[in-house]
């Protein structure tokens, strides 16, 4: 018997379209994060092919993150103002064109410019993609489960970037790594209108231009100084000068946001205890994961003399554990709640860092190292999934783009700050040991181990602080799997909280 438009056939068609839409958004999210790490194992080959200095190589490595993190809050707000799908398509187009320019360009200028413009496109696309998840899954419980998967995609993208770079730089050329971003961008631009909703109506408010300029400049300048800390001492003007300038610009941003009628980022939005705690978890989680990728890539290639391909292969257990945990994250949050999964993930990740931090100049891979490369991603997948759900709880549809920008900003700034601090400490510790007579391999390994153990301590402390900060949040959303949507409609948010989100 034929079914009407509201019958099973229609429901099946809607479900299929929703699935395709989420797959497209997920692919965009993965490739935007993949672009952060996709050059890491290939940096020696890039330096050799293009004849780059150490300073130029650092800029190439950091350019994407500088523009991505600096523009994310503005990108999120533009998505609210212009429309989410339109912002996604525009961002994907810019990202794809810049990827092609970076991969095909003949020299340093093209690669550097392409990487920077990649970040501009990513800053517009990433918040829009996250906010469109809400439009695909308006039901509270399904949205929470979708966000749990979404949080795991970030970690998978970072690992995939490492694997992609190591493979193509060994078998063909590092330039081929840019093919994946180009292809995904083309698919996103072509398919967005067919499989994605347009999202909520654009917000009709005036853009906070002074706030946008200050936060973009502050994050970019501060991040540049922190990136330079990996190559120069903290006392160098090129390090502390931009860091101080960035902090001052961000302080001015806070002052402006307190005074304007329609702030870019309402400070009350960040001051909510559950959101601040979740954003910290995203920040420290991304910092810890990037530290592992960076230090272990150097360890395998410089201390253990492994090829880029073998270095990438060493991270396969990491990727597998992360994918499996990400697939289960929605169920875990449904049973235990976002808070418990997030805090538990911090504890597990701390244990993984301790295991990896036991490395030495001749430590076997199939021991504590392998165990850590399985345990840590299990924890970090829980951290990203749980914190994404908790951070977006109670956000109105009209601010979903902003919320996505804030979460992604925490994820992008974390590696910059974390690496600057931990790499500096690792280098200082290694230099002390080398001065005391240790071999280069032994001192370098000990420096890396020292930094990883410090990161483990930071994760453990964050778990304790997060548990204490969230202990009074006993609402249904945190106790029972995020039943309260991370982005409920204004009417539901008002009914549950007694008012709209700040």
mmCIF file of N, CA and C in Angstrom, residues 134-189:
data_model
loop_
_atom_site.group_PDB
_atom_site.id
_atom_site.type_symbol
_atom_site.label_atom_id
_atom_site.label_comp_id
_atom_site.label_asym_id
_atom_site.label_seq_id
_atom_site.Cartn_x
_atom_site.Cartn_y
_atom_site.Cartn_z
ATOM 1 N N UNK A 134 23.075 21.088 14.899
ATOM 2 C CA UNK A 134 21.824 21.318 15.625
ATOM 3 C C UNK A 134 20.628 21.327 14.680
ATOM 4 N N UNK A 135 20.811 21.915 13.505
ATOM 5 C CA UNK A 135 19.723 21.963 12.535
ATOM 6 C C UNK A 135 19.396 20.571 11.996
ATOM 7 N N UNK A 136 20.405 19.716 11.899
ATOM 8 C CA UNK A 136 20.170 18.346 11.450
ATOM 9 C C UNK A 136 19.479 17.510 12.513
ATOM 10 N N UNK A 137 19.817 17.767 13.778
ATOM 11 C CA UNK A 137 19.291 16.967 14.887
ATOM 12 C C UNK A 137 18.617 17.881 15.912
ATOM 13 N N UNK A 138 17.398 18.340 15.629
ATOM 14 C CA UNK A 138 16.716 19.227 16.584
ATOM 15 C C UNK A 138 16.301 18.524 17.868
ATOM 16 N N UNK A 139 16.164 17.188 17.822
ATOM 17 C CA UNK A 139 15.822 16.447 19.034
ATOM 18 C C UNK A 139 16.986 16.495 20.016
ATOM 19 N N UNK A 140 16.687 16.776 21.279
ATOM 20 C CA UNK A 140 17.727 16.990 22.282
ATOM 21 C C UNK A 140 18.674 15.806 22.420
ATOM 22 N N UNK A 141 18.116 14.616 22.623
ATOM 23 C CA UNK A 141 18.954 13.449 22.884
ATOM 24 C C UNK A 141 19.805 13.095 21.671
ATOM 25 N N UNK A 142 19.214 13.142 20.465
ATOM 26 C CA UNK A 142 19.982 12.819 19.252
ATOM 27 C C UNK A 142 21.064 13.859 19.001
ATOM 28 N N UNK A 143 20.773 15.107 19.322
ATOM 29 C CA UNK A 143 21.786 16.145 19.144
ATOM 30 C C UNK A 143 22.973 15.923 20.070
ATOM 31 N N UNK A 144 22.698 15.541 21.309
ATOM 32 C CA UNK A 144 23.779 15.276 22.253
ATOM 33 C C UNK A 144 24.650 14.126 21.773
ATOM 34 N N UNK A 145 24.018 13.071 21.233
ATOM 35 C CA UNK A 145 24.799 11.945 20.720
ATOM 36 C C UNK A 145 25.620 12.361 19.506
ATOM 37 N N UNK A 146 25.028 13.190 18.643
ATOM 38 C CA UNK A 146 25.765 13.666 17.470
ATOM 39 C C UNK A 146 26.972 14.501 17.885
ATOM 40 N N UNK A 147 26.798 15.347 18.903
ATOM 41 C CA UNK A 147 27.917 16.163 19.377
ATOM 42 C C UNK A 147 29.010 15.307 19.997
ATOM 43 N N UNK A 148 28.630 14.197 20.625
ATOM 44 C CA UNK A 148 29.637 13.299 21.184
ATOM 45 C C UNK A 148 30.520 12.738 20.072
ATOM 46 N N UNK A 149 29.897 12.334 18.968
ATOM 47 C CA UNK A 149 30.669 11.862 17.814
ATOM 48 C C UNK A 149 31.499 13.002 17.241
ATOM 49 N N UNK A 150 30.906 14.175 17.179
ATOM 50 C CA UNK A 150 31.592 15.354 16.632
ATOM 51 C C UNK A 150 32.869 15.658 17.411
ATOM 52 N N UNK A 151 32.779 15.585 18.723
ATOM 53 C CA UNK A 151 33.964 15.846 19.530
ATOM 54 C C UNK A 151 35.084 14.875 19.232
ATOM 55 N N UNK A 152 34.747 13.618 18.953
ATOM 56 C CA UNK A 152 35.773 12.631 18.627
ATOM 57 C C UNK A 152 36.401 12.848 17.267
ATOM 58 N N UNK A 153 35.687 13.507 16.347
ATOM 59 C CA UNK A 153 36.223 13.725 15.005
ATOM 60 C C UNK A 153 37.462 14.611 15.018
ATOM 61 N N UNK A 154 37.539 15.527 15.983
ATOM 62 C CA UNK A 154 38.695 16.428 16.047
ATOM 63 C C UNK A 154 39.976 15.633 16.267
ATOM 64 N N UNK A 155 39.952 14.726 17.239
ATOM 65 C CA UNK A 155 41.130 13.919 17.495
ATOM 66 C C UNK A 155 41.470 13.021 16.330
ATOM 67 N N UNK A 156 40.445 12.460 15.689
ATOM 68 C CA UNK A 156 40.697 11.605 14.536
ATOM 69 C C UNK A 156 41.334 12.399 13.402
ATOM 70 N N UNK A 157 40.861 13.627 13.184
ATOM 71 C CA UNK A 157 41.428 14.447 12.127
ATOM 72 C C UNK A 157 42.902 14.739 12.349
ATOM 73 N N UNK A 158 43.274 15.018 13.594
ATOM 74 C CA UNK A 158 44.679 15.298 13.898
ATOM 75 C C UNK A 158 45.548 14.078 13.623
ATOM 76 N N UNK A 159 45.075 12.899 14.011
ATOM 77 C CA UNK A 159 45.832 11.677 13.761
ATOM 78 C C UNK A 159 45.900 11.380 12.271
ATOM 79 N N UNK A 160 44.784 11.568 11.572
ATOM 80 C CA UNK A 160 44.755 11.315 10.137
ATOM 81 C C UNK A 160 45.737 12.213 9.395
ATOM 82 N N UNK A 161 45.893 13.446 9.864
ATOM 83 C CA UNK A 161 46.855 14.341 9.238
ATOM 84 C C UNK A 161 48.274 13.819 9.335
ATOM 85 N N UNK A 162 48.619 13.270 10.483
ATOM 86 C CA UNK A 162 49.948 12.684 10.657
ATOM 87 C C UNK A 162 50.151 11.503 9.702
ATOM 88 N N UNK A 163 49.167 10.620 9.632
ATOM 89 C CA UNK A 163 49.280 9.438 8.777
ATOM 90 C C UNK A 163 49.358 9.831 7.307
ATOM 91 N N UNK A 164 48.528 10.782 6.898
ATOM 92 C CA UNK A 164 48.534 11.231 5.508
ATOM 93 C C UNK A 164 49.886 11.816 5.134
ATOM 94 N N UNK A 165 50.405 12.694 5.973
ATOM 95 C CA UNK A 165 51.668 13.364 5.677
ATOM 96 C C UNK A 165 52.818 12.370 5.578
ATOM 97 N N UNK A 166 52.911 11.472 6.549
ATOM 98 C CA UNK A 166 53.998 10.502 6.523
ATOM 99 C C UNK A 166 53.944 9.605 5.310
ATOM 100 N N UNK A 167 52.737 9.231 4.897
ATOM 101 C CA UNK A 167 52.592 8.325 3.759
ATOM 102 C C UNK A 167 52.965 9.000 2.451
ATOM 103 N N UNK A 168 52.369 10.155 2.171
ATOM 104 C CA UNK A 168 52.612 10.789 0.873
ATOM 105 C C UNK A 168 54.029 11.341 0.766
ATOM 106 N N UNK A 169 54.596 11.830 1.872
ATOM 107 C CA UNK A 169 55.954 12.377 1.799
ATOM 108 C C UNK A 169 56.977 11.273 1.572
ATOM 109 N N UNK A 170 56.655 10.045 1.947
ATOM 110 C CA UNK A 170 57.564 8.920 1.729
ATOM 111 C C UNK A 170 57.396 8.337 0.331
ATOM 112 N N UNK A 171 56.171 8.170 -0.124
ATOM 113 C CA UNK A 171 55.916 7.478 -1.384
ATOM 114 C C UNK A 171 55.863 8.397 -2.595
ATOM 115 N N UNK A 172 55.366 9.610 -2.456
ATOM 116 C CA UNK A 172 55.290 10.519 -3.602
ATOM 117 C C UNK A 172 55.925 11.865 -3.256
ATOM 118 N N UNK A 173 55.128 12.811 -2.819
ATOM 119 C CA UNK A 173 55.638 14.133 -2.446
ATOM 120 C C UNK A 173 54.716 14.731 -1.397
ATOM 121 N N UNK A 174 55.275 15.570 -0.536
ATOM 122 C CA UNK A 174 54.470 16.235 0.490
ATOM 123 C C UNK A 174 53.352 17.073 -0.124
ATOM 124 N N UNK A 175 53.531 17.511 -1.367
ATOM 125 C CA UNK A 175 52.510 18.335 -2.021
ATOM 126 C C UNK A 175 51.179 17.590 -2.177
ATOM 127 N N UNK A 176 51.237 16.277 -2.275
ATOM 128 C CA UNK A 176 50.017 15.500 -2.456
ATOM 129 C C UNK A 176 49.134 15.522 -1.214
ATOM 130 N N UNK A 177 49.682 15.906 -0.094
ATOM 131 C CA UNK A 177 48.856 15.987 1.121
ATOM 132 C C UNK A 177 47.736 17.012 0.965
ATOM 133 N N UNK A 178 47.927 17.994 0.084
ATOM 134 C CA UNK A 178 46.912 19.035 -0.099
ATOM 135 C C UNK A 178 45.744 18.576 -0.980
ATOM 136 N N UNK A 179 45.868 17.402 -1.598
ATOM 137 C CA UNK A 179 44.783 16.915 -2.453
ATOM 138 C C UNK A 179 43.522 16.645 -1.632
ATOM 139 N N UNK A 180 43.680 16.040 -0.464
ATOM 140 C CA UNK A 180 42.517 15.700 0.363
ATOM 141 C C UNK A 180 41.716 16.948 0.744
ATOM 142 N N UNK A 181 42.342 18.013 1.264
ATOM 143 C CA UNK A 181 41.558 19.226 1.553
ATOM 144 C C UNK A 181 40.853 19.804 0.330
ATOM 145 N N UNK A 182 41.509 19.750 -0.833
ATOM 146 C CA UNK A 182 40.882 20.280 -2.047
ATOM 147 C C UNK A 182 39.639 19.473 -2.409
ATOM 148 N N UNK A 183 39.759 18.149 -2.374
ATOM 149 C CA UNK A 183 38.629 17.290 -2.757
ATOM 150 C C UNK A 183 37.454 17.461 -1.795
ATOM 151 N N UNK A 184 37.718 17.441 -0.500
ATOM 152 C CA UNK A 184 36.637 17.588 0.479
ATOM 153 C C UNK A 184 35.970 18.955 0.333
ATOM 154 N N UNK A 185 36.750 19.983 0.076
ATOM 155 C CA UNK A 185 36.176 21.323 -0.105
ATOM 156 C C UNK A 185 35.264 21.373 -1.324
ATOM 157 N N UNK A 186 35.697 20.770 -2.425
ATOM 158 C CA UNK A 186 34.867 20.741 -3.629
ATOM 159 C C UNK A 186 33.548 20.013 -3.375
ATOM 160 N N UNK A 187 33.621 18.887 -2.686
ATOM 161 C CA UNK A 187 32.402 18.130 -2.379
ATOM 162 C C UNK A 187 31.472 18.955 -1.489
ATOM 163 N N UNK A 188 32.045 19.636 -0.497
ATOM 164 C CA UNK A 188 31.226 20.440 0.413
ATOM 165 C C UNK A 188 30.515 21.564 -0.327
ATOM 166 N N UNK A 189 31.227 22.251 -1.202
ATOM 167 C CA UNK A 189 30.621 23.352 -1.956
ATOM 168 C C UNK A 189 29.520 22.832 -2.877
#
